[in-house]
Coordinates of C-alpha atoms in Angstrom, one line a residue:
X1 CA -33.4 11.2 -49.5
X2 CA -30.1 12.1 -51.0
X3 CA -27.5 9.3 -51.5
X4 CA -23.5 8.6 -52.2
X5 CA -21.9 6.7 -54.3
X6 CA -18.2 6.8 -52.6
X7 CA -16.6 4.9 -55.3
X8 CA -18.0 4.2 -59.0
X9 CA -16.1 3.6 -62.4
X10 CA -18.8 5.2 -64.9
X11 CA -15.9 5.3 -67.3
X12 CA -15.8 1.3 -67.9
X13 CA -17.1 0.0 -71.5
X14 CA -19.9 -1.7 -69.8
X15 CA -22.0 2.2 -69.4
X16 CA -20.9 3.2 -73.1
X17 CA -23.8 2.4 -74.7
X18 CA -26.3 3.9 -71.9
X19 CA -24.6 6.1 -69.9
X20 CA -26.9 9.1 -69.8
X21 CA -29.4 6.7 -68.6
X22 CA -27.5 5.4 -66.1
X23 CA -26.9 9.1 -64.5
X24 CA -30.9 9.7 -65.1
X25 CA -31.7 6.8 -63.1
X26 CA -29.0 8.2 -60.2
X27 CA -30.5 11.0 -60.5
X28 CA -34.5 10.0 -59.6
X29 CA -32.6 7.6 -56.8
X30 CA -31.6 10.6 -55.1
X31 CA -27.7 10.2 -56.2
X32 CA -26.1 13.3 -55.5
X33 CA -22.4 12.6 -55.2
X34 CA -20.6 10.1 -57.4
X35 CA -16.7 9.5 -56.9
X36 CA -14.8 7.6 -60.0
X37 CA -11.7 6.2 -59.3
X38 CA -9.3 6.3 -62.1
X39 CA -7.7 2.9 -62.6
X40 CA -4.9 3.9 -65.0
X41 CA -3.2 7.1 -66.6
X42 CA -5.6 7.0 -69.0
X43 CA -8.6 6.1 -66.5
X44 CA -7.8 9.0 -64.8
X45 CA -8.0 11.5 -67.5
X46 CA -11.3 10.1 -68.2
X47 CA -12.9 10.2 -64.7
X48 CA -11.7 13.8 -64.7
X49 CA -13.3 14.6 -67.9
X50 CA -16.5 12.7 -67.1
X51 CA -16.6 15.2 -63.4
X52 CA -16.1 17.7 -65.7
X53 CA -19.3 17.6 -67.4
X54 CA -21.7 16.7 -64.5
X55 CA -22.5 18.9 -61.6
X56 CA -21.9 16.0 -58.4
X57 CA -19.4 14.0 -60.2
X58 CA -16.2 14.1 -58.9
X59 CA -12.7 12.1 -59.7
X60 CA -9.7 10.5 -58.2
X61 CA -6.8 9.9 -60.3
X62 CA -4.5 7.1 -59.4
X63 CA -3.5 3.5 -60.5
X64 CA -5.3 0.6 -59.3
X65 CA -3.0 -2.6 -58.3
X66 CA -3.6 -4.4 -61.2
X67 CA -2.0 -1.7 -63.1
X68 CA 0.9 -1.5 -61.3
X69 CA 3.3 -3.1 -63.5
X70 CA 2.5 -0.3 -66.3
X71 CA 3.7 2.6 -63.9
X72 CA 7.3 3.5 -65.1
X73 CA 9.0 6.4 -64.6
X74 CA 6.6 9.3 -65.3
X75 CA 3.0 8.1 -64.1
X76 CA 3.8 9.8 -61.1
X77 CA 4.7 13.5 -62.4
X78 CA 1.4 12.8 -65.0
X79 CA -0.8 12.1 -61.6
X80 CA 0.3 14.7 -59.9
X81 CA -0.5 17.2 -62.8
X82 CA -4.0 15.5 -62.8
X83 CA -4.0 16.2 -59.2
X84 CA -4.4 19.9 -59.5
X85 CA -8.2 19.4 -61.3
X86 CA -10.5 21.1 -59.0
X87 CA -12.8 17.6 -59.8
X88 CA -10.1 16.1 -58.6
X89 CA -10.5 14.9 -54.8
X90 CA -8.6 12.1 -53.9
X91 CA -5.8 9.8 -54.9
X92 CA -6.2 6.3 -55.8
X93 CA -7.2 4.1 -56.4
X94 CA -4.6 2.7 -55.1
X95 CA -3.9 -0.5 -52.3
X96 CA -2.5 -4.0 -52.8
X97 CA -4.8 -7.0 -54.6
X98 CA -2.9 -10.5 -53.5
X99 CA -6.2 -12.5 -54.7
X100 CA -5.1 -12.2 -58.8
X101 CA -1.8 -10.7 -58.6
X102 CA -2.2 -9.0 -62.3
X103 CA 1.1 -7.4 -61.1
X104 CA 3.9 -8.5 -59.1
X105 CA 3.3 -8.0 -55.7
X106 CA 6.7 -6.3 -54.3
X107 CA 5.5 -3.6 -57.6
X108 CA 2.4 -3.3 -56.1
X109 CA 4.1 -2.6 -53.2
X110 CA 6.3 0.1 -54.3
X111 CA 3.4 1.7 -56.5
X112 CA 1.1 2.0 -53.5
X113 CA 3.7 3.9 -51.5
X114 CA 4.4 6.2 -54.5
X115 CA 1.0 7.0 -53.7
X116 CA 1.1 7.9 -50.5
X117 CA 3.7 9.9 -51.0
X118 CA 1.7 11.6 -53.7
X119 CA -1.4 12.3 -51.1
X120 CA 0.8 13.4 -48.8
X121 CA 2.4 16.3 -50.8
X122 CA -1.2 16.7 -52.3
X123 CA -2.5 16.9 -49.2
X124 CA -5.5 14.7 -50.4
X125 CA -6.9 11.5 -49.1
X126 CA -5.8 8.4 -49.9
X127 CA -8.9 5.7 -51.7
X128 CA -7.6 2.1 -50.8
X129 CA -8.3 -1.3 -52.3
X130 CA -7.3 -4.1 -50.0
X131 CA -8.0 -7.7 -50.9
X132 CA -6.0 -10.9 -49.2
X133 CA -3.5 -8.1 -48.2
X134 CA -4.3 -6.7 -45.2
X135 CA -1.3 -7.3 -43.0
X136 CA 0.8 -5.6 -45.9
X137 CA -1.8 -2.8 -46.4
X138 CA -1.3 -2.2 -42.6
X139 CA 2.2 -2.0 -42.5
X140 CA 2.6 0.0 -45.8
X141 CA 0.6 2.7 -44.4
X142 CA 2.4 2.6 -41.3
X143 CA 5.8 2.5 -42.7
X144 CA 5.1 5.6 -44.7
X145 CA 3.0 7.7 -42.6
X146 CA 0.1 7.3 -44.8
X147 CA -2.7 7.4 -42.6
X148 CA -1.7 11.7 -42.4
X149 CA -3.6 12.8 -45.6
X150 CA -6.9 10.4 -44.7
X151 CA -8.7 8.0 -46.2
X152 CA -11.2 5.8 -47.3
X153 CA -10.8 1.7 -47.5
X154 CA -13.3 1.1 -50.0
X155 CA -15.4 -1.9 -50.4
X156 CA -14.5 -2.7 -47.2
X157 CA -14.1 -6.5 -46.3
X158 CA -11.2 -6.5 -43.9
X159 CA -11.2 -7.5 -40.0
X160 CA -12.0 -6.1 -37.0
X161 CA -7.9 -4.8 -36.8
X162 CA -8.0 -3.1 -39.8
X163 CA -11.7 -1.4 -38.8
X164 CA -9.9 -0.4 -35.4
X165 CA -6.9 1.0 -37.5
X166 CA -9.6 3.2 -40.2
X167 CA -11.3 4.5 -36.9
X168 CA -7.8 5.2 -34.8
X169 CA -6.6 7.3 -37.7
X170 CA -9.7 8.6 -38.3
X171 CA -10.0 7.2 -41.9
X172 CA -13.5 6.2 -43.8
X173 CA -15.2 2.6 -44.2
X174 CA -16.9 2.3 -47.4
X175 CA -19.4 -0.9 -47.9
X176 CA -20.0 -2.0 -51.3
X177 CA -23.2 -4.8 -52.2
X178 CA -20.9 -6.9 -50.6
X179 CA -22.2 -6.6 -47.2
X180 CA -25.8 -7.4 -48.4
X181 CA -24.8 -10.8 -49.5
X182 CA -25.9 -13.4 -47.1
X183 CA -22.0 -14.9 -46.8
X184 CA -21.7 -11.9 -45.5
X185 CA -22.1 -12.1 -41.7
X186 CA -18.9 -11.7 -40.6
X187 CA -18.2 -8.7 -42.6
X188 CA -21.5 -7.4 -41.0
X189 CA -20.6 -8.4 -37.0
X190 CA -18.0 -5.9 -37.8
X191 CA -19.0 -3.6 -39.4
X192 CA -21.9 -2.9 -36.9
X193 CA -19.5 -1.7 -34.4
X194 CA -18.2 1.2 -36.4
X195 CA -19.0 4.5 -35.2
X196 CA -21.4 6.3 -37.5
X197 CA -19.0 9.0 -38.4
X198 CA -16.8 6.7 -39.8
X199 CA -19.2 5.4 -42.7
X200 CA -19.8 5.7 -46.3
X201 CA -20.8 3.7 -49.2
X202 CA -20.4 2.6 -52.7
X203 CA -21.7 0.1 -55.7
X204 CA -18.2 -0.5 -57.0
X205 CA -19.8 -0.1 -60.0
X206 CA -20.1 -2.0 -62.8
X207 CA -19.4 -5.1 -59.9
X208 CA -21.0 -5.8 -57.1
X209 CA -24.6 -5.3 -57.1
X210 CA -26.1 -5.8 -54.2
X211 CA -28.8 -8.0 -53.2
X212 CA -31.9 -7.6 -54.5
X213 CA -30.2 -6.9 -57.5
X214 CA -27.0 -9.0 -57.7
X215 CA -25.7 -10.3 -60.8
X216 CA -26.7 -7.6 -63.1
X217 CA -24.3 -4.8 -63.9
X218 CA -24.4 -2.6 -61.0
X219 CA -25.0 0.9 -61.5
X220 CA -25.0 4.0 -58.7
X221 CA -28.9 4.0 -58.5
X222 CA -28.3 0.4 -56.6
X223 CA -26.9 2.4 -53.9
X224 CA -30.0 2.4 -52.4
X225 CA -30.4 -1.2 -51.6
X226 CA -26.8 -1.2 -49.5
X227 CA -28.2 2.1 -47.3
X228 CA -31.1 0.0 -47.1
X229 CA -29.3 -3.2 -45.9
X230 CA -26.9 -1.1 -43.6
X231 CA -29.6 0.1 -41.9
X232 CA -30.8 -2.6 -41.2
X233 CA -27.9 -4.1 -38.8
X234 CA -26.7 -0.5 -37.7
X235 CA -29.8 -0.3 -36.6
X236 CA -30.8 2.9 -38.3
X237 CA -33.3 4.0 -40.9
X238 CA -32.0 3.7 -44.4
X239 CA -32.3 7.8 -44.6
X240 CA -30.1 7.7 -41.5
X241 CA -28.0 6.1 -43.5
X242 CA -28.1 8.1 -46.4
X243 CA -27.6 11.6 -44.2
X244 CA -24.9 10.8 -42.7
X245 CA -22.7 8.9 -45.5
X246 CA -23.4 12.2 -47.4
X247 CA -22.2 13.6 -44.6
X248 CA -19.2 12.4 -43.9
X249 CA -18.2 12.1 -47.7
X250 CA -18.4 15.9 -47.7
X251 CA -16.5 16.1 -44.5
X252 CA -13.8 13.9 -45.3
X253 CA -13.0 16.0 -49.1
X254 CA -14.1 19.5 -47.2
X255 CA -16.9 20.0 -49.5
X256 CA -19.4 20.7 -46.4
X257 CA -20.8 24.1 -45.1
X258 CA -22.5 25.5 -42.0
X259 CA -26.3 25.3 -42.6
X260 CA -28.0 29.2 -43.1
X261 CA -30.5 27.7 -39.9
X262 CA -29.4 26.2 -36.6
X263 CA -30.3 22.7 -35.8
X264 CA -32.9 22.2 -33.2
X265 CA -34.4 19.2 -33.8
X266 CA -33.3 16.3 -35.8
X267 CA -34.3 12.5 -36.0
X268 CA -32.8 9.7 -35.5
X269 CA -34.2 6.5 -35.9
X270 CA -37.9 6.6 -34.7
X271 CA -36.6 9.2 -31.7
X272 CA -36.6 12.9 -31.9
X273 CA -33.5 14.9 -31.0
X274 CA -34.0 18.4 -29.5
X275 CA -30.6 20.4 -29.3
X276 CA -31.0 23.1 -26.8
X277 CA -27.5 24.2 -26.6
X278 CA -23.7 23.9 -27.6
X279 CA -22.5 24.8 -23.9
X280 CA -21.3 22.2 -21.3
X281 CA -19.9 21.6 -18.2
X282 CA -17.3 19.1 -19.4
X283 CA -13.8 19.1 -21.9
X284 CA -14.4 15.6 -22.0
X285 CA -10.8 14.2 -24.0
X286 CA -13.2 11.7 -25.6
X287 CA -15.3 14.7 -26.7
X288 CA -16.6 14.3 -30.6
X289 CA -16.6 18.0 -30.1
X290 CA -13.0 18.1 -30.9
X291 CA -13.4 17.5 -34.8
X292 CA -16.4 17.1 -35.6
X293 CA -18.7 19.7 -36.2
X294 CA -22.2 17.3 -35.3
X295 CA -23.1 13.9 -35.0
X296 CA -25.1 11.6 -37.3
X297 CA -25.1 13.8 -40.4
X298 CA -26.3 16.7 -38.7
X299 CA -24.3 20.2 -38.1
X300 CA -24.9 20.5 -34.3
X301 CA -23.4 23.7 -33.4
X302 CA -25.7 26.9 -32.3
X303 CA -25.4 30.2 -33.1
X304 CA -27.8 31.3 -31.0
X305 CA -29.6 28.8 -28.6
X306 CA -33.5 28.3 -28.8
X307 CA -36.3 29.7 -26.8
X308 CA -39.0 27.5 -25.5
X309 CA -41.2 28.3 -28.7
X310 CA -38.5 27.8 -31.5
X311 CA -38.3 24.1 -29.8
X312 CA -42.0 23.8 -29.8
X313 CA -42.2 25.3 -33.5
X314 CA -39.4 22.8 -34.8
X315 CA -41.0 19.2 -33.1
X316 CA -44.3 20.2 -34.8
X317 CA -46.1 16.6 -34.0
X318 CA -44.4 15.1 -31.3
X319 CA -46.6 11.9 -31.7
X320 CA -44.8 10.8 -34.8
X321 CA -41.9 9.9 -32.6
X322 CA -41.5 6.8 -30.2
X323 CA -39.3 9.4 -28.0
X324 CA -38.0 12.6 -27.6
X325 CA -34.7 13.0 -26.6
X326 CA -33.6 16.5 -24.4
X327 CA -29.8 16.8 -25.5
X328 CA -27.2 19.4 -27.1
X329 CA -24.1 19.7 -28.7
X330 CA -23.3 20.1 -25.0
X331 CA -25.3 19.7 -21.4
X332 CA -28.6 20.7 -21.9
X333 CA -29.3 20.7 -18.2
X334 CA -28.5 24.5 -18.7
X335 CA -31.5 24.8 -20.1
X336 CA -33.6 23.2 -17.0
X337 CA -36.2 26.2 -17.9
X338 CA -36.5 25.4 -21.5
X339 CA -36.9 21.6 -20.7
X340 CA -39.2 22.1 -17.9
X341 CA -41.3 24.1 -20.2
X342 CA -41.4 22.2 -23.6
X343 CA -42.1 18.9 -22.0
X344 CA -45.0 19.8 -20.6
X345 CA -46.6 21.7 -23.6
X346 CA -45.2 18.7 -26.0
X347 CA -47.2 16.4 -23.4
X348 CA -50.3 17.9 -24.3
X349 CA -49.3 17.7 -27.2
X350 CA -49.2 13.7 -27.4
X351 CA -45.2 12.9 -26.9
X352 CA -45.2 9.3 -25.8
X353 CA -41.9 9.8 -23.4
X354 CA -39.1 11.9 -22.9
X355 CA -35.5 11.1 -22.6
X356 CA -32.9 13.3 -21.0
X357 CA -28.8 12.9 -21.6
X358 CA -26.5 14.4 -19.6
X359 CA -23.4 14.8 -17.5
X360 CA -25.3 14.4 -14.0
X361 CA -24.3 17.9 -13.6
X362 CA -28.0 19.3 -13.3
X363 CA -27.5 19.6 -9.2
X364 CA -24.1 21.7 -9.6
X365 CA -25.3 23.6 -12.2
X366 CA -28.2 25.3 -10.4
X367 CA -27.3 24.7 -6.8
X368 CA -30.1 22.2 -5.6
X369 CA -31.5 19.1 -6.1
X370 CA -33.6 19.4 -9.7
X371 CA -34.7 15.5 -9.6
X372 CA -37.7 16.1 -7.4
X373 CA -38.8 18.6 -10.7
X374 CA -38.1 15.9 -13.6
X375 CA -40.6 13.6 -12.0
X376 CA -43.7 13.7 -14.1
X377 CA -41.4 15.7 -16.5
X378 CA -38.8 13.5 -17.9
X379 CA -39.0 9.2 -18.2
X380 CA -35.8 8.0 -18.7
X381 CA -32.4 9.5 -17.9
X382 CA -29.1 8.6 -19.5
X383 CA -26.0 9.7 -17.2
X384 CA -23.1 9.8 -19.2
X385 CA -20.8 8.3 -15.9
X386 CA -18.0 7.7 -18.1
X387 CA -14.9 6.7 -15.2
X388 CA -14.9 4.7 -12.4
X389 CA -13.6 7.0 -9.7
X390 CA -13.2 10.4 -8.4
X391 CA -9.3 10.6 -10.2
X392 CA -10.4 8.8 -13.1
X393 CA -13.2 11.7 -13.8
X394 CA -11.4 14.4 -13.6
X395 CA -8.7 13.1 -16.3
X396 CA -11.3 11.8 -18.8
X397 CA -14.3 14.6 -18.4
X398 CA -11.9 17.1 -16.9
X399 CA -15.3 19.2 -15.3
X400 CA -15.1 23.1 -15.2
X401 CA -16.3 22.9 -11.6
X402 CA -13.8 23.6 -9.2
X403 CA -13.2 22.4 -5.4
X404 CA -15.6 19.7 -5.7
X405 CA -15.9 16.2 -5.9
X406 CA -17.7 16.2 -9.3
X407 CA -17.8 12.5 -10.1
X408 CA -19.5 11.7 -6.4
X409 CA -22.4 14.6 -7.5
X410 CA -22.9 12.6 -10.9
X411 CA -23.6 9.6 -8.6
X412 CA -26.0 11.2 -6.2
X413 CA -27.8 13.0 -9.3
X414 CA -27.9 9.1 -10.6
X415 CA -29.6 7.8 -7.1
X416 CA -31.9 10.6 -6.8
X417 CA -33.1 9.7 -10.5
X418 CA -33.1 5.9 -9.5
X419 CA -35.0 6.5 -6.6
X420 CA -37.6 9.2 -7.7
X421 CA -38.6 8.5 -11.3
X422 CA -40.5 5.7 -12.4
X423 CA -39.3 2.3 -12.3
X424 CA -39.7 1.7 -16.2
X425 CA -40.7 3.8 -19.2
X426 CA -42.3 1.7 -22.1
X427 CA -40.6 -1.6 -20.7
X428 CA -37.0 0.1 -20.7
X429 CA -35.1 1.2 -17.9
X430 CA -35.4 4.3 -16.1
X431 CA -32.1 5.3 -15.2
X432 CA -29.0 4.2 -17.7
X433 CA -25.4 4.3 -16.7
X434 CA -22.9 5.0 -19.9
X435 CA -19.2 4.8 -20.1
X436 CA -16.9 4.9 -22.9
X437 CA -14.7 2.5 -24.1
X438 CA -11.5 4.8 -23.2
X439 CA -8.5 2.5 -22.1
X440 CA -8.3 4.6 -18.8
X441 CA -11.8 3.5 -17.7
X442 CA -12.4 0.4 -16.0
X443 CA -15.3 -0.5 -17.6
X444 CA -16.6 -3.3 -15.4
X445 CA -16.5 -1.1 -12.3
X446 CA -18.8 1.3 -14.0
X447 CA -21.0 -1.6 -14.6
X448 CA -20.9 -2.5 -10.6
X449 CA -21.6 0.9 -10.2
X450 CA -24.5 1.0 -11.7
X451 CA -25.7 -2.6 -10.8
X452 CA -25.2 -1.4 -6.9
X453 CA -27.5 1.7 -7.6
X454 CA -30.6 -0.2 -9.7
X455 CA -29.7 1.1 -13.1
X456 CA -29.0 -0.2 -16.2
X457 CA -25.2 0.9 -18.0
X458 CA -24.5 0.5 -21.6
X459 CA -20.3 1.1 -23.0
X460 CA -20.1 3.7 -25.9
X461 CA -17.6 3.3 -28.3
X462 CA -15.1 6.0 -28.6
X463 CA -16.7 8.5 -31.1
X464 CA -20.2 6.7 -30.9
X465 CA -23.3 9.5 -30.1
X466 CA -26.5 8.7 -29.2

C-alpha cells in the first residue's frame, strides 16, 4: 500500500548520521509523500532544499511557536520568498504551544496571525500546532479569517469543538503515534466520528513513535503502525486507511489527477463497491458531490458508465468479499437492467449478498413497482430517507421530479422492501433507514419512521459515505 507522512522534520540532527537510511526504509514501507515542516528561517531553507533532492518530498516554510520570539521584522518578507518554491506547499508550521511557552505567548499570538495572513495572500494552507491552546487557536483563526486558505491541525489532540470546527471549514485532522497510545481513548472517541475525507496522518518525526514502537526515534516508515491503529477504531482496513489519507493529502495541496480508467469497483473494508453511474435523481444540499470528486480515496466520477460485462470483468471473484454493494457516484437504480443482470451472474458466481443504496426513487424512475424484481435479487437495501417530512425533503434532497410527493414514494418504496424481501440477510437487517445529521432534519422522527415500518435507521454524519 502506499502511505503519508503529513508532517515530518527529516532536517533535525537526530537523521544526520543515517538519513539515506531512513528515506530507504520509507521507501520499502510504501512512503510516498513526506511533508517537512520548517521550524525556523533557517529550518525552512533546509526542508526546501531536502524536497529538492527527493522525488515525494515536499516542504512548508514557516516558524513553529517556540520560535516566535526570534521573528523580527523581516522573517516574514524571507517566508514569503521561500513561499514561491514549487516544493513549497504549505505554510507553517505555525499555531500556539501554551504547554512550554519557549516564547511569550501574546508573541505567539501575533506570529501565528502573521501567518495567516501570509497563507492567505499565498493562497496556501495553513499546518497548525495546537497544544493547551485551543480556545485561542479557535479564536485566532476566526478573528482573522484563517480558516479561507485551508488547513491541517496536525498531531491532532484537541476536542470534539475543535474536530467540528476542522470539519465545518473543511480543514484536515492529522493523527500522529499519539493516538495509538493506550491514554489515548479520549482522543480516539473523537476522532472516530470524523468523516473519512477529513483524515491524514503523520509520525511527527523524530517524536512520537507510535506504539509498537514508542520510545525510539520515530522515523516516517512508523507510519504504518498509526494507519494500522486507525483502522482499527475507524473501523477500516489499514490500506483503507492508507488510500484515502493519500488521498486527501493530494486533494488538500492539489497535487491529485483524474485516473486514465473509470472506477467501477472499489473496496472498502471486507465489502465490494460497484459504481454503476454518476447520474441521480437528487441535488441533495448535503451532497459530497459538491467538492469532492469521490469518496474514500477513490475518484468516483464516470466518463462513460459501464455495461453489464465491464462490471462483471472488474469484481472478478465476488467470493472474496463479505458483500457487494450496488451504488454510484449517484442513484444507481438507473441502472435497474445492469443490476438485475450482474447480480444474478455474480450469484453463480459465489457472491455471499448484495446490498443496494439509494434514494427510494427506483418506483419514479421507471414508472412501476420494481420491489417485486429485487426479491431473490438484492438482500439488503439502504434508503437514504434523509428528512422527516414531505417539506423537509424537498429543501434537503431537492428531487428533480416534479408534481409529486417524492418523499411519500421513498416511504412506499421502503414498505414494499420491508414487506417483500427477506426478513434478515447474514443476521443484519433487511431494510435500513439513513438520515443525515443536517440541523433541518429531525432526526428522531426519521427514527419513528422507520421503527413504525420494521426497519432499522442509522444517522450519517454530514460528509460521511458509505
Amino acid at each position: 500500500m502506499k502511505l503519508l507522512d503529513s508532517h515530518a522534520h527529516l532536517t533535525d540532527e537526530k537523521f544526520a548520521p543515517d538519513l539515506d537510511a531512513v528515506l530507504e526504509r520509507a521507501r520499502e514501507a510504501g512512503v510516498v509523500r513526506i511533508l517537512n515542516a520548517g521550524s525556523d528561517l533557517a529550518d525552512s531553507e533546509k526542508v526546501i532544499a531536502l524536497a529538492e533532492r527527493h522525488d515525494g518530498m515536499h516542504a512548508a516554510v514557516g516558524i513553529h511557536p517556540h520560535e516566535a520570539k526570534t521573528a523580527d521584522g523581516t522573517a516574514f518578507e524571507r517566508l514569503r520568498e521561500l513561499a514561491k518554491n514549487a516544493k513549497v506547499l504549505a505554510i507553517g508550521e505555525t499555531g500556539l504551544d501554551y504547554h512550554y511557552d519557549n516564547s511569550p505567548r501574546e508573541t505567539q499570538r501575533e506570529v501565528f496571525r502573521s501567518h495567516i495572513r501570509l497563507a492567505k495572500d499565498t493562497g496556501l494552507p495553513l499546518v497548525v500546532h495546537s497544544r493547551e491552546a485551543e480556545e485561542d487557536t479557535l479564536r485566532v483563526l476566526d478573528e482573522e479569517d484563517g480558516w479561507l486558505p485551508g488547513g491541517i491541525f496536525h498531531s491532532f489532540t484537541g476536542s470534539g469543538r475543535m474536530a467540528r470546527a476542522a470539519i465545518e471549514n473543511g480543514w484536515m485532522v492529522s493523527l500522529s503515534g499519539i493516538v495509538t497510545f493506550p491514554s489515548s481513548t479520549a482522543l480516539r472517541d473523537v476522532v472516530k466520528k470524523l468523516p473519512y475525507e477529513n483524515l491524514l496522518i503523520e509520525t511527527d518525526c523524530p517524536y512520537l513513535a507510535p506504539v509498537p514502537v514508542r520510545g525510539k526515534r520515530n522515523e516516517p516508515a512508523f507510519v504504518v503502525h498509526t494507519a494500522e491503529a486507525v483502522a482499527q477504531f475507524m473501523p477500516l482496513s489499514p490500506g483503507d486507511v492508507a488510500r484515502i489519507t493519500l488521498a486527501n493529502f493530494e486533494r488538500l495541496f492539489r497535487l491529485s489527477t483524474r485516473p486514465e480508467e473509470d472506477t467501477y469497483v472499489y473496496p472498502i473494508r471486507d465489502s465490494l463497491y460497484l459504481n454503476l453511474t454518476s447520474r441521480c435523481t437528487n441535488e441533495c444540499s448535503f451532497c459530497v458531490r459538491e467538492y469532492l470528486d469521490g469518496v474514500s480515496g477513490y475518484y468516483l466520477w464516470l466518463r462513460k458508465e459501464p455495461s453489464v460485462r465491464e462490471v462483471l470483468d472488474a469484481v472478478g471473484d465476488p467470493s472474496r468479499y463479505d458483500e457487494i454493494v450496488f451504488c454510484g457516484y449517484g442513484e444507481p437504480t438507473l441502472r435497474l437492467d445492469v443490476i438485475k443482470a450482474a447480480a444474478k451472474e455474480l450469484r453463480k458466481r459465489g457472491a455471499r449478498g448484495f446490498r443496494l443504496t439509494t434514494n427510494g426513487h427506483a418506483n419514479l424512475i421507471h414508472g412501476r413497482n420494481v420491489v417485486p424484481e429485487l426479491v431473490g435479487v438484492i438482500d439488503r437495501v439502504s434508503v437514504s430517507l434523509d428528512a422527516h417530512d414531505s417539506r423537509t425533503y424537498q429543501e434537503v434532497s431537492r428531487p428533480k421530479f416534479k408534481g409529486v410527493d417524492v418523499f411519500a414514494e421513498v416511504l412506499k418504496f421502503a414498505e414494499e422492501c420491508v414487506r417483500l424481501l427477506p426478513r434478515r440477510s447474514r443476521g443484519k437487517p433487511k431494510v435500513e433507514l439513513t438520515a443525515v445529521a443536517d440541523p433541518r432534519v429531525n432526526v428522531e422522527t426519521c427514527k419513528r419512521i422507520a421503527e413504525k415500518m420494521g426497519a432499522a435507521f442509522r444517522t450519517r454524519e454530514l460528509n460521511v459515505v458509505g
